[in-house]
PDB file of C-alpha atoms in Angstrom:
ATOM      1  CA  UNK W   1     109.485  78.992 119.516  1.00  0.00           C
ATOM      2  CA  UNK W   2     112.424  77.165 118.583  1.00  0.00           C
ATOM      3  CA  UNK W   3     115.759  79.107 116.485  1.00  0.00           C
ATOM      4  CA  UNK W   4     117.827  77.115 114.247  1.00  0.00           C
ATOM      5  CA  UNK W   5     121.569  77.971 114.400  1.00  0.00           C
ATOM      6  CA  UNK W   6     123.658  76.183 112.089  1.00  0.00           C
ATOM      7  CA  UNK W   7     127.694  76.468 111.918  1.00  0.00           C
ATOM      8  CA  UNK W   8     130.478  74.626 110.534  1.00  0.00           C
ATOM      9  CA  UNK W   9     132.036  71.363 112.495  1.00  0.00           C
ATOM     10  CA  UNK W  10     134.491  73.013 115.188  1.00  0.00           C
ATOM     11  CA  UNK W  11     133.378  76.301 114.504  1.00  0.00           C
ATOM     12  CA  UNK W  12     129.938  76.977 116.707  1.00  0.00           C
ATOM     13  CA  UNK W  13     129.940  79.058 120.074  1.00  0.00           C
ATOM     14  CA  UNK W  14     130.014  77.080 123.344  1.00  0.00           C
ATOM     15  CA  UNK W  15     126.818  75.126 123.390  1.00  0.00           C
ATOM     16  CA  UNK W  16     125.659  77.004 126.787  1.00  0.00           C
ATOM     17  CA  UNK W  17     126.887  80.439 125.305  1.00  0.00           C
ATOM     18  CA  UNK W  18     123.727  82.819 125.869  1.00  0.00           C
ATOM     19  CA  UNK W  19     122.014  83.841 122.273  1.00  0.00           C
ATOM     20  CA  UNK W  20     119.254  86.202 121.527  1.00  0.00           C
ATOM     21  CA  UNK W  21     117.483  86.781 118.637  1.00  0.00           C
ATOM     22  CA  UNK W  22     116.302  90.386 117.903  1.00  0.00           C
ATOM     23  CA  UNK W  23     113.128  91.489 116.221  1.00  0.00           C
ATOM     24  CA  UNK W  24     111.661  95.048 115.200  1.00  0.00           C
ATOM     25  CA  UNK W  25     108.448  96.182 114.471  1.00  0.00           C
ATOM     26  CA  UNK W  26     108.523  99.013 111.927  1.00  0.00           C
ATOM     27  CA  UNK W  27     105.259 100.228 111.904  1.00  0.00           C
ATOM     28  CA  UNK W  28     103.726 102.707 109.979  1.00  0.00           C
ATOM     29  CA  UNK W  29     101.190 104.003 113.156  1.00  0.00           C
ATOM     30  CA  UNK W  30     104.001 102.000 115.777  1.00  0.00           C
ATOM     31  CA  UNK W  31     107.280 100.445 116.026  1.00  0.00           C
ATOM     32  CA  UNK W  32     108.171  97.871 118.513  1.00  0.00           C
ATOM     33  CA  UNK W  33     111.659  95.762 119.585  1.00  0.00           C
ATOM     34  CA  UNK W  34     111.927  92.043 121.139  1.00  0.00           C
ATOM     35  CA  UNK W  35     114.175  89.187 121.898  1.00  0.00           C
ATOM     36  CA  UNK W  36     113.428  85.638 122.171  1.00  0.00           C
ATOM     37  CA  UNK W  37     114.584  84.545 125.805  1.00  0.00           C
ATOM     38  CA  UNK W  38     114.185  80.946 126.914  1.00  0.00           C
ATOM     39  CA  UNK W  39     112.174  79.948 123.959  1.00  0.00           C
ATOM     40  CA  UNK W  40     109.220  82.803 124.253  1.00  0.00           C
ATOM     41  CA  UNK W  41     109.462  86.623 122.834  1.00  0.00           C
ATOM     42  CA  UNK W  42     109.554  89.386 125.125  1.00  0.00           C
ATOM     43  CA  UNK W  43     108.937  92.966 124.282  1.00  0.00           C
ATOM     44  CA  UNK W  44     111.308  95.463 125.476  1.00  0.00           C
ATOM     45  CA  UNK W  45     110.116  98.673 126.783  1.00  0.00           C
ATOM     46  CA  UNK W  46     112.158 102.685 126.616  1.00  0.00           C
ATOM     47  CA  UNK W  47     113.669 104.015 130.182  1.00  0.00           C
ATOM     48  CA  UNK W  48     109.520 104.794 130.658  1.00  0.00           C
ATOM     49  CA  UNK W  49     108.943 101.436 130.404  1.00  0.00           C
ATOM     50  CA  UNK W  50     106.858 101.978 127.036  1.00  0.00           C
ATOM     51  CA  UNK W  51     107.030  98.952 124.804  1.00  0.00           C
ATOM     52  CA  UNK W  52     104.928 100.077 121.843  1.00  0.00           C
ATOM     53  CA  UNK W  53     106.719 103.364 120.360  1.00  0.00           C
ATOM     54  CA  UNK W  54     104.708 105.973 117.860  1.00  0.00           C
ATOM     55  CA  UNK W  55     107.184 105.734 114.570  1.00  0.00           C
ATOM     56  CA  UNK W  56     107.683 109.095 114.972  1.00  0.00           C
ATOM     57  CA  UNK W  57     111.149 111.045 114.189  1.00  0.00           C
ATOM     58  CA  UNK W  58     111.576 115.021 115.053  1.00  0.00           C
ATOM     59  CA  UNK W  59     114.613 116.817 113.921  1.00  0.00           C
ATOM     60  CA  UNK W  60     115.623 119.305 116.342  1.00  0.00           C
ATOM     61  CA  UNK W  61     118.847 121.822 116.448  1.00  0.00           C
ATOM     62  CA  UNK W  62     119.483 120.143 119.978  1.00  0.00           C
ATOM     63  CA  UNK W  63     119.633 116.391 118.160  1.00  0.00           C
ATOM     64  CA  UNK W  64     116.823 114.102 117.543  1.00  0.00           C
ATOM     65  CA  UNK W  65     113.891 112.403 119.283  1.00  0.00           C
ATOM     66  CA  UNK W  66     112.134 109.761 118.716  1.00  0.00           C
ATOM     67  CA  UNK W  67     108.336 108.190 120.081  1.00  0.00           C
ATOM     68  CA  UNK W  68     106.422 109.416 122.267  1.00  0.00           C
ATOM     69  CA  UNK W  69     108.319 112.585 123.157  1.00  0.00           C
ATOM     70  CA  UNK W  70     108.774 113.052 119.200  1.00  0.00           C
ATOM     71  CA  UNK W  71     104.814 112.659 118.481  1.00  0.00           C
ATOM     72  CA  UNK W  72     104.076 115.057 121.254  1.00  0.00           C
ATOM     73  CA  UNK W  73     105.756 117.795 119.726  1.00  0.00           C
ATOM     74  CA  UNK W  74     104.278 117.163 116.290  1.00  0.00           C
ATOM     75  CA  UNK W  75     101.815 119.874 116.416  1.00  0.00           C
ATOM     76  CA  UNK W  76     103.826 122.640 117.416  1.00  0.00           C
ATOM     77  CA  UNK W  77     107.209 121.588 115.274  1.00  0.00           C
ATOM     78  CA  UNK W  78     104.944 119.822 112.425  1.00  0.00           C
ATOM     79  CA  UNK W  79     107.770 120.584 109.475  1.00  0.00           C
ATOM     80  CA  UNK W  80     110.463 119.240 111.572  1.00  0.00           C
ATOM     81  CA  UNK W  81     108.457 115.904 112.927  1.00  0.00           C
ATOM     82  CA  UNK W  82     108.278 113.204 110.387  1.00  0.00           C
ATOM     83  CA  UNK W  83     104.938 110.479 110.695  1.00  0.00           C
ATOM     84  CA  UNK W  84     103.892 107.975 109.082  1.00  0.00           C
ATOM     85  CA  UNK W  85     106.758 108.000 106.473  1.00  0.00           C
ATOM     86  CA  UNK W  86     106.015 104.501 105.241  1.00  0.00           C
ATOM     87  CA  UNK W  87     103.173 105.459 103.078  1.00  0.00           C
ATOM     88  CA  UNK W  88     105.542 107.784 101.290  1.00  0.00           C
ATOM     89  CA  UNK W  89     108.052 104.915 100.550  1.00  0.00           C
ATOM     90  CA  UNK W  90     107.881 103.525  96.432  1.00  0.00           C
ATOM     91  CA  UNK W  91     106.811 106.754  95.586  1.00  0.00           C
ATOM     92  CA  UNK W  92     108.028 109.136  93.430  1.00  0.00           C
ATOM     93  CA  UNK W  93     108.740 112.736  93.675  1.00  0.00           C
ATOM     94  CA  UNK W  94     105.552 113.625  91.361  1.00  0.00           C
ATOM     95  CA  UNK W  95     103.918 111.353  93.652  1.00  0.00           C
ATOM     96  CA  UNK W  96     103.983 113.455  96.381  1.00  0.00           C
ATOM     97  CA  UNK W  97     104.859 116.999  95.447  1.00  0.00           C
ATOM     98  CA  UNK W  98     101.206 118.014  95.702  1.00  0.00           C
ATOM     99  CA  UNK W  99      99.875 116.255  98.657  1.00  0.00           C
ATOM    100  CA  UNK W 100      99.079 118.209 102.020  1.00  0.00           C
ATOM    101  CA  UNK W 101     101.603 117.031 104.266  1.00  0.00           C
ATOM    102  CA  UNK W 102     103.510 119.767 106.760  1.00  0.00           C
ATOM    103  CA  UNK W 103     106.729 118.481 104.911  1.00  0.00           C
ATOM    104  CA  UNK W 104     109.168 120.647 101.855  1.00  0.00           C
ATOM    105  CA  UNK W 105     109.725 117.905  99.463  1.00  0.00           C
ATOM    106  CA  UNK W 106     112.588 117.954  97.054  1.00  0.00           C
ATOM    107  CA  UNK W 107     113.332 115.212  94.348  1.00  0.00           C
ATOM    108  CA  UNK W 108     116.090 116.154  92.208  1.00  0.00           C
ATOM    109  CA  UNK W 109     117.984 112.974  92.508  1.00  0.00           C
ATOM    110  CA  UNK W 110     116.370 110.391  90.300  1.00  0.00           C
ATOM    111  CA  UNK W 111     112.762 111.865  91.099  1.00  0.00           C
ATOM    112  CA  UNK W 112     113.044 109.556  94.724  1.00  0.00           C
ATOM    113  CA  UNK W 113     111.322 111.618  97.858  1.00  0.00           C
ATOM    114  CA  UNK W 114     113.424 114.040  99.949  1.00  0.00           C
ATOM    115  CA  UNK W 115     112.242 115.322 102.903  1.00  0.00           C
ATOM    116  CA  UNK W 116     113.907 118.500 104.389  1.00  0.00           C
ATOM    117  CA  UNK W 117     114.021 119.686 107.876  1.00  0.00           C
ATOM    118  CA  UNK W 118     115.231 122.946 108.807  1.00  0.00           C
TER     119      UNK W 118
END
């Protein structure tokens, strides 16, 4: 895989200056994060050495978690641990205000989807 880079006259980076080009995933199901390095893409993995991550988010009073840890928790925290939020996105608040999702959704401001955590 080859990248293009082009810059003004006098104005590129060293030509051996190190570049790498960053890609993400952002699945609906999974979410994923690579770099091209010497010409081939390379996944990179979490400190667990995970490279395909659940697109999971969980809002906690301690901060936030994301993945694995995040879709783990899911069932016992479901209000608080957002999934599959893609599906959700183009739609309007009278899209969604009767389906059966664990989630309190509010959609005062120009009828787009809110979700609220506590």
């Amino acid at each position: 895989m080859a990248l293009l880079h082009i810059a003004e006259p006098g104005l590129s980076a060293a030509p051996h200056q190190q570049k790498w080009a960053v890609g993400i995933d952002l699945g609906t199901t999974n979410s994923l994060v690579a770099v091209v390095r010497s010409g081939a893409a390379e996944t990179l993995a979490d400190d667990h050495g995970r490279e395909i991550l659940p697109s999971v988010v969980r809002y906690t009073t301690e901060g936030i978690e994301v993945g694995t840890e995040a879709k783990n928790a899911a069932a016992l925290d479901p209000s608080n641990t957002i999934q599959s939020v893609k599906r959700l996105m183009g739609k309007s608040y009278a899209d969604v205000q009767n389906l059966k999702l664990p989630y309190t959704f509010t959609g005062e401001e120009k009828g787009l989807v809110h979700i609220t955590t506590t």
